[in-house]
């Protein structure tokens, strides 16, 4: 018995396998001994201060399907010609085999004509056509990722600023306790119950709220988040205005100089940091509000 006959006998004993591509049914030695399939989840990762990160899922992509086998017998040439025509057509076909079923397009086909066309080894390459993804689900998933990234960033920058501003207040208290005008406004702003501390708590809540959203979230969830973002935006603006006023006051009390001494410089530096962070937070918060509105989630 020939080698191909032995292989055929073994496969017959193991049972017929369901392996098809469009109108072509693969049998015996035409069926590959192995078929690799799988894919990958495309992601975007945003790293944040302190080791946190946001991972946005952009969808799962199947790897191409590639296999080979041997056509044999009187129908070998006809099968090879049919697959060649299918590859040239650019049409999509249903593939079934190896425990999976996929919609594919043939990207390449190779055949080797031997034994007067009675034995034809072949190779075939197929690109998997992705399943239709709900536009709404995809939009919501992307929206949640953007909101989580922006609100987490706002929380991180404010937390970092509070730590820096606290150090400035501590230093000012030690070197300039006689001039409360440079210490008190800053201390009241960042201290327990102050506007900066309140904003930090609000941003922490926003970050947690955004992180809890999913593609199945209701319109009410996004409406509540948008309302809370608006409240935080107003508080952020108030903080910006307060520090802007203090910088103007420090300049006015310096008798024409930008600052009159070390304590004034430290206070001005602290308030400048608050201005910069408030402006950055405003960008994060405004973009978050706009993204919710533009997504038509609330319509």
Tab-separated table of C-alpha atoms in Angstrom:
chain	number	residue	atom	x	y	z
A	1	UNK	CA	0.000	0.000	0.000
A	2	UNK	CA	1.272	3.497	-0.844
A	3	UNK	CA	1.996	6.131	1.800
A	4	UNK	CA	-1.073	8.136	0.820
A	5	UNK	CA	-3.182	4.987	1.038
A	6	UNK	CA	-1.898	4.311	4.545
A	7	UNK	CA	-2.667	7.893	5.615
A	8	UNK	CA	-6.142	7.578	4.123
A	9	UNK	CA	-6.781	4.338	5.991
A	10	UNK	CA	-5.673	5.860	9.295
A	11	UNK	CA	-7.875	8.918	8.834
A	12	UNK	CA	-10.842	6.761	7.866
A	13	UNK	CA	-10.375	4.794	11.079
A	14	UNK	CA	-10.305	8.019	13.089
A	15	UNK	CA	-13.506	9.224	11.484
A	16	UNK	CA	-14.449	11.793	8.863
A	17	UNK	CA	-13.671	15.410	9.814
A	18	UNK	CA	-15.904	18.326	8.955
A	19	UNK	CA	-13.565	20.661	7.031
A	20	UNK	CA	-15.097	22.950	4.405
A	21	UNK	CA	-14.475	26.253	2.668
A	22	UNK	CA	-17.411	27.596	0.692
A	23	UNK	CA	-18.436	24.842	-1.777
A	24	UNK	CA	-15.232	22.821	-1.226
A	25	UNK	CA	-15.247	19.870	1.160
A	26	UNK	CA	-11.789	18.648	2.186
A	27	UNK	CA	-11.374	14.895	2.696
A	28	UNK	CA	-8.648	12.476	3.730
A	29	UNK	CA	-5.189	13.921	2.894
A	30	UNK	CA	-6.802	17.223	1.887
A	31	UNK	CA	-7.469	17.892	5.580
A	32	UNK	CA	-4.446	19.426	7.351
A	33	UNK	CA	-2.902	17.644	10.321
A	34	UNK	CA	-3.063	20.909	12.307
A	35	UNK	CA	-4.728	24.295	12.123
A	36	UNK	CA	-3.602	27.269	14.195
A	37	UNK	CA	-6.271	29.774	15.088
A	38	UNK	CA	-6.744	32.561	17.609
A	39	UNK	CA	-6.077	36.290	17.657
A	40	UNK	CA	-5.390	39.273	19.876
A	41	UNK	CA	-7.215	42.049	21.712
A	42	UNK	CA	-6.039	45.452	20.431
A	43	UNK	CA	-5.529	47.842	23.339
A	44	UNK	CA	-4.344	51.328	24.175
A	45	UNK	CA	-2.726	51.825	27.567
A	46	UNK	CA	-2.456	55.209	29.288
A	47	UNK	CA	0.024	55.275	32.172
A	48	UNK	CA	-0.671	57.642	35.044
A	49	UNK	CA	1.253	59.081	37.953
A	50	UNK	CA	1.636	56.671	40.843
A	51	UNK	CA	1.529	53.463	38.830
A	52	UNK	CA	-2.109	53.616	37.772
A	53	UNK	CA	-3.073	53.020	34.177
A	54	UNK	CA	-6.125	52.971	31.941
A	55	UNK	CA	-6.520	50.216	29.354
A	56	UNK	CA	-8.883	50.903	26.449
A	57	UNK	CA	-10.086	47.890	24.472
A	58	UNK	CA	-10.295	48.536	20.731
A	59	UNK	CA	-11.592	45.129	19.670
A	60	UNK	CA	-10.537	41.539	19.076
A	61	UNK	CA	-8.787	40.601	15.829
A	62	UNK	CA	-8.517	37.032	14.481
A	63	UNK	CA	-5.177	35.941	13.117
A	64	UNK	CA	-5.173	34.715	9.484
A	65	UNK	CA	-5.995	31.050	8.892
A	66	UNK	CA	-3.362	29.131	6.970
A	67	UNK	CA	-3.233	25.451	6.159
A	68	UNK	CA	-2.160	22.942	3.543
A	69	UNK	CA	-2.848	19.422	2.375
A	70	UNK	CA	-2.754	17.137	-0.645
A	71	UNK	CA	-5.464	16.769	-3.278
A	72	UNK	CA	-5.329	13.314	-4.865
A	73	UNK	CA	-7.364	11.410	-7.399
A	74	UNK	CA	-9.297	12.385	-10.475
A	75	UNK	CA	-10.941	15.423	-8.817
A	76	UNK	CA	-7.650	16.962	-7.627
A	77	UNK	CA	-7.179	19.380	-10.498
A	78	UNK	CA	-10.796	20.506	-10.436
A	79	UNK	CA	-10.653	21.296	-6.707
A	80	UNK	CA	-7.414	23.218	-7.145
A	81	UNK	CA	-8.884	25.232	-10.016
A	82	UNK	CA	-12.013	25.983	-8.021
A	83	UNK	CA	-9.994	27.291	-5.056
A	84	UNK	CA	-7.844	29.363	-7.412
A	85	UNK	CA	-10.993	30.928	-8.864
A	86	UNK	CA	-12.369	31.578	-5.361
A	87	UNK	CA	-9.141	33.368	-4.402
A	88	UNK	CA	-9.257	35.500	-7.571
A	89	UNK	CA	-12.898	36.476	-6.993
A	90	UNK	CA	-12.264	38.245	-3.700
A	91	UNK	CA	-15.583	36.937	-2.374
A	92	UNK	CA	-16.104	35.916	1.233
A	93	UNK	CA	-16.762	32.292	2.160
A	94	UNK	CA	-17.687	30.376	5.272
A	95	UNK	CA	-14.888	28.240	6.661
A	96	UNK	CA	-15.604	25.349	9.010
A	97	UNK	CA	-13.003	23.045	10.478
A	98	UNK	CA	-10.694	22.432	13.410
A	99	UNK	CA	-13.517	23.169	15.816
A	100	UNK	CA	-14.210	26.701	14.533
A	101	UNK	CA	-16.351	28.469	11.968
A	102	UNK	CA	-15.356	31.804	10.439
A	103	UNK	CA	-16.280	34.099	7.569
A	104	UNK	CA	-13.120	34.500	5.476
A	105	UNK	CA	-11.686	35.829	2.241
A	106	UNK	CA	-8.956	33.862	0.480
A	107	UNK	CA	-5.857	36.051	0.246
A	108	UNK	CA	-3.552	33.512	-1.426
A	109	UNK	CA	-3.652	30.036	-2.905
A	110	UNK	CA	-0.735	27.843	-4.037
A	111	UNK	CA	-0.812	24.444	-5.744
A	112	UNK	CA	1.841	22.088	-7.109
A	113	UNK	CA	0.817	20.042	-10.162
A	114	UNK	CA	2.340	16.523	-9.932
A	115	UNK	CA	1.632	13.033	-11.223
A	116	UNK	CA	-0.319	14.364	-14.202
A	117	UNK	CA	-2.628	16.273	-11.892
A	118	UNK	CA	-3.634	13.288	-9.751
A	119	UNK	CA	-1.592	14.447	-6.749
A	120	UNK	CA	-1.591	18.197	-6.009
A	121	UNK	CA	-0.130	19.523	-2.737
A	122	UNK	CA	-1.671	22.892	-1.874
A	123	UNK	CA	-1.487	25.788	0.566
A	124	UNK	CA	-4.227	28.288	1.302
A	125	UNK	CA	-4.240	31.581	3.198
A	126	UNK	CA	-7.411	33.216	4.533
A	127	UNK	CA	-8.078	36.521	6.284
A	128	UNK	CA	-10.859	36.322	8.843
A	129	UNK	CA	-13.620	38.889	8.385
A	130	UNK	CA	-14.476	40.366	11.805
A	131	UNK	CA	-17.925	39.843	13.180
A	132	UNK	CA	-20.160	42.909	13.112
A	133	UNK	CA	-19.728	44.919	16.296
A	134	UNK	CA	-22.545	47.028	17.627
A	135	UNK	CA	-21.703	50.678	16.914
A	136	UNK	CA	-23.398	51.728	20.130
A	137	UNK	CA	-21.425	49.235	22.220
A	138	UNK	CA	-18.174	50.291	20.579
A	139	UNK	CA	-18.942	54.001	21.087
A	140	UNK	CA	-19.845	53.500	24.734
A	141	UNK	CA	-16.744	51.415	25.398
A	142	UNK	CA	-14.497	54.095	23.892
A	143	UNK	CA	-16.365	56.838	25.743
A	144	UNK	CA	-15.947	55.091	29.092
A	145	UNK	CA	-12.223	54.701	28.438
A	146	UNK	CA	-11.798	58.400	27.590
A	147	UNK	CA	-13.799	59.533	30.616
A	148	UNK	CA	-11.845	57.252	32.914
A	149	UNK	CA	-8.541	58.536	31.537
A	150	UNK	CA	-9.408	62.252	31.787
A	151	UNK	CA	-11.019	62.125	35.227
A	152	UNK	CA	-8.275	59.916	36.664
A	153	UNK	CA	-5.685	62.348	35.311
A	154	UNK	CA	-7.475	65.316	36.893
A	155	UNK	CA	-7.579	63.510	40.241
A	156	UNK	CA	-3.889	62.579	40.026
A	157	UNK	CA	-2.709	66.108	39.209
A	158	UNK	CA	-4.803	67.647	42.011
A	159	UNK	CA	-3.561	65.097	44.553
A	160	UNK	CA	0.031	65.862	43.605
A	161	UNK	CA	-0.558	69.605	43.850
A	162	UNK	CA	-2.104	69.310	47.315
A	163	UNK	CA	1.011	67.560	48.560
A	164	UNK	CA	3.294	70.237	47.078
A	165	UNK	CA	1.139	73.124	48.349
A	166	UNK	CA	1.089	71.607	51.844
A	167	UNK	CA	4.884	71.651	51.856
A	168	UNK	CA	4.864	75.326	50.864
A	169	UNK	CA	2.440	76.188	53.690
A	170	UNK	CA	4.563	74.303	56.197
A	171	UNK	CA	7.662	76.203	55.107
A	172	UNK	CA	5.885	79.558	55.111
A	173	UNK	CA	4.605	78.935	58.635
A	174	UNK	CA	8.159	78.354	59.846
A	175	UNK	CA	9.856	81.307	58.124
A	176	UNK	CA	7.121	83.905	57.953
A	177	UNK	CA	4.576	83.368	60.699
A	178	UNK	CA	4.365	87.138	61.181
A	179	UNK	CA	2.830	87.702	57.755
A	180	UNK	CA	-0.468	85.831	57.762
A	181	UNK	CA	-1.487	87.489	54.502
A	182	UNK	CA	0.708	85.102	52.527
A	183	UNK	CA	-0.019	81.994	54.572
A	184	UNK	CA	-3.697	82.109	55.486
A	185	UNK	CA	-5.271	82.275	51.986
A	186	UNK	CA	-3.190	79.347	50.814
A	187	UNK	CA	-3.763	77.341	53.999
A	188	UNK	CA	-7.511	77.929	53.835
A	189	UNK	CA	-7.551	76.861	50.207
A	190	UNK	CA	-5.817	73.514	50.715
A	191	UNK	CA	-6.674	72.744	54.337
A	192	UNK	CA	-9.362	70.391	55.620
A	193	UNK	CA	-12.676	71.634	54.242
A	194	UNK	CA	-10.928	74.024	51.853
A	195	UNK	CA	-11.877	74.284	48.198
A	196	UNK	CA	-8.827	72.390	46.942
A	197	UNK	CA	-9.467	69.523	49.349
A	198	UNK	CA	-13.142	69.482	48.397
A	199	UNK	CA	-12.264	69.425	44.697
A	200	UNK	CA	-9.838	66.567	45.280
A	201	UNK	CA	-12.608	64.547	46.949
A	202	UNK	CA	-15.003	65.346	44.101
A	203	UNK	CA	-12.468	64.298	41.475
A	204	UNK	CA	-11.819	61.074	43.361
A	205	UNK	CA	-15.547	60.357	43.256
A	206	UNK	CA	-15.738	61.212	39.547
A	207	UNK	CA	-12.847	58.882	38.784
A	208	UNK	CA	-14.515	56.064	40.712
A	209	UNK	CA	-17.873	56.776	39.046
A	210	UNK	CA	-16.353	56.734	35.558
A	211	UNK	CA	-14.423	53.560	36.325
A	212	UNK	CA	-17.664	51.816	37.305
A	213	UNK	CA	-19.368	52.605	33.999
A	214	UNK	CA	-19.682	49.952	31.319
A	215	UNK	CA	-21.160	49.569	27.868
A	216	UNK	CA	-24.401	48.564	29.575
A	217	UNK	CA	-24.656	51.758	31.630
A	218	UNK	CA	-27.941	53.622	31.410
A	219	UNK	CA	-28.459	57.176	30.219
A	220	UNK	CA	-29.084	58.128	33.845
A	221	UNK	CA	-25.567	57.025	34.815
A	222	UNK	CA	-24.036	59.337	32.220
A	223	UNK	CA	-26.454	62.149	33.098
A	224	UNK	CA	-25.448	61.948	36.781
A	225	UNK	CA	-21.763	61.856	35.877
A	226	UNK	CA	-22.135	64.882	33.613
A	227	UNK	CA	-23.914	66.774	36.407
A	228	UNK	CA	-21.140	65.952	38.880
A	229	UNK	CA	-18.487	66.988	36.361
A	230	UNK	CA	-20.269	70.334	35.924
A	231	UNK	CA	-20.251	70.872	39.703
A	232	UNK	CA	-16.533	70.095	39.863
A	233	UNK	CA	-15.865	72.437	36.938
A	234	UNK	CA	-17.511	75.312	38.801
A	235	UNK	CA	-15.464	74.590	41.936
A	236	UNK	CA	-12.295	74.329	39.854
A	237	UNK	CA	-13.009	77.763	38.342
A	238	UNK	CA	-13.534	79.239	41.809
A	239	UNK	CA	-10.134	77.893	42.899
A	240	UNK	CA	-8.488	79.347	39.786
A	241	UNK	CA	-9.993	82.768	40.484
A	242	UNK	CA	-8.972	82.650	44.164
A	243	UNK	CA	-5.319	81.930	43.381
A	244	UNK	CA	-5.313	84.494	40.568
A	245	UNK	CA	-6.563	87.098	43.046
A	246	UNK	CA	-3.855	86.144	45.557
A	247	UNK	CA	-1.086	86.465	42.971
A	248	UNK	CA	-2.377	89.936	42.063
A	249	UNK	CA	-2.462	90.835	45.751
A	250	UNK	CA	1.099	89.614	46.342
A	251	UNK	CA	2.285	91.667	43.373
A	252	UNK	CA	0.402	94.768	44.564
A	253	UNK	CA	1.876	94.478	48.080
A	254	UNK	CA	5.388	94.150	46.726
A	255	UNK	CA	5.690	97.819	45.911
A	256	UNK	CA	6.271	97.456	42.197
A	257	UNK	CA	8.402	94.326	42.463
A	258	UNK	CA	7.026	90.976	41.405
A	259	UNK	CA	7.684	89.693	44.931
A	260	UNK	CA	9.046	91.442	48.012
A	261	UNK	CA	10.809	88.513	49.660
A	262	UNK	CA	11.264	84.782	50.029
A	263	UNK	CA	7.874	84.217	51.638
A	264	UNK	CA	6.107	86.161	48.874
A	265	UNK	CA	7.967	84.184	46.235
A	266	UNK	CA	6.985	80.865	47.828
A	267	UNK	CA	3.338	81.930	48.120
A	268	UNK	CA	3.313	83.156	44.519
A	269	UNK	CA	4.906	79.878	43.357
A	270	UNK	CA	2.272	77.848	45.219
A	271	UNK	CA	-0.600	79.852	43.736
A	272	UNK	CA	0.980	79.652	40.277
A	273	UNK	CA	0.982	75.871	40.608
A	274	UNK	CA	-2.690	75.978	41.562
A	275	UNK	CA	-3.429	78.142	38.520
A	276	UNK	CA	-1.633	75.731	36.203
A	277	UNK	CA	-3.330	72.674	37.667
A	278	UNK	CA	-6.742	74.346	37.622
A	279	UNK	CA	-6.293	75.207	33.954
A	280	UNK	CA	-5.284	71.602	33.198
A	281	UNK	CA	-8.203	70.243	35.214
A	282	UNK	CA	-10.552	72.544	33.331
A	283	UNK	CA	-9.363	70.986	30.068
A	284	UNK	CA	-9.929	67.457	31.402
A	285	UNK	CA	-13.373	68.286	32.819
A	286	UNK	CA	-14.539	70.257	29.785
A	287	UNK	CA	-13.461	67.491	27.431
A	288	UNK	CA	-15.260	64.912	29.561
A	289	UNK	CA	-18.489	66.925	29.448
A	290	UNK	CA	-18.198	67.453	25.705
A	291	UNK	CA	-17.478	63.770	25.077
A	292	UNK	CA	-20.664	62.770	26.895
A	293	UNK	CA	-22.721	65.326	24.978
A	294	UNK	CA	-21.214	64.556	21.569
A	295	UNK	CA	-21.669	60.810	22.013
A	296	UNK	CA	-25.462	61.250	21.834
A	297	UNK	CA	-25.772	59.107	24.945
A	298	UNK	CA	-28.126	61.667	26.432
A	299	UNK	CA	-30.305	62.106	23.340
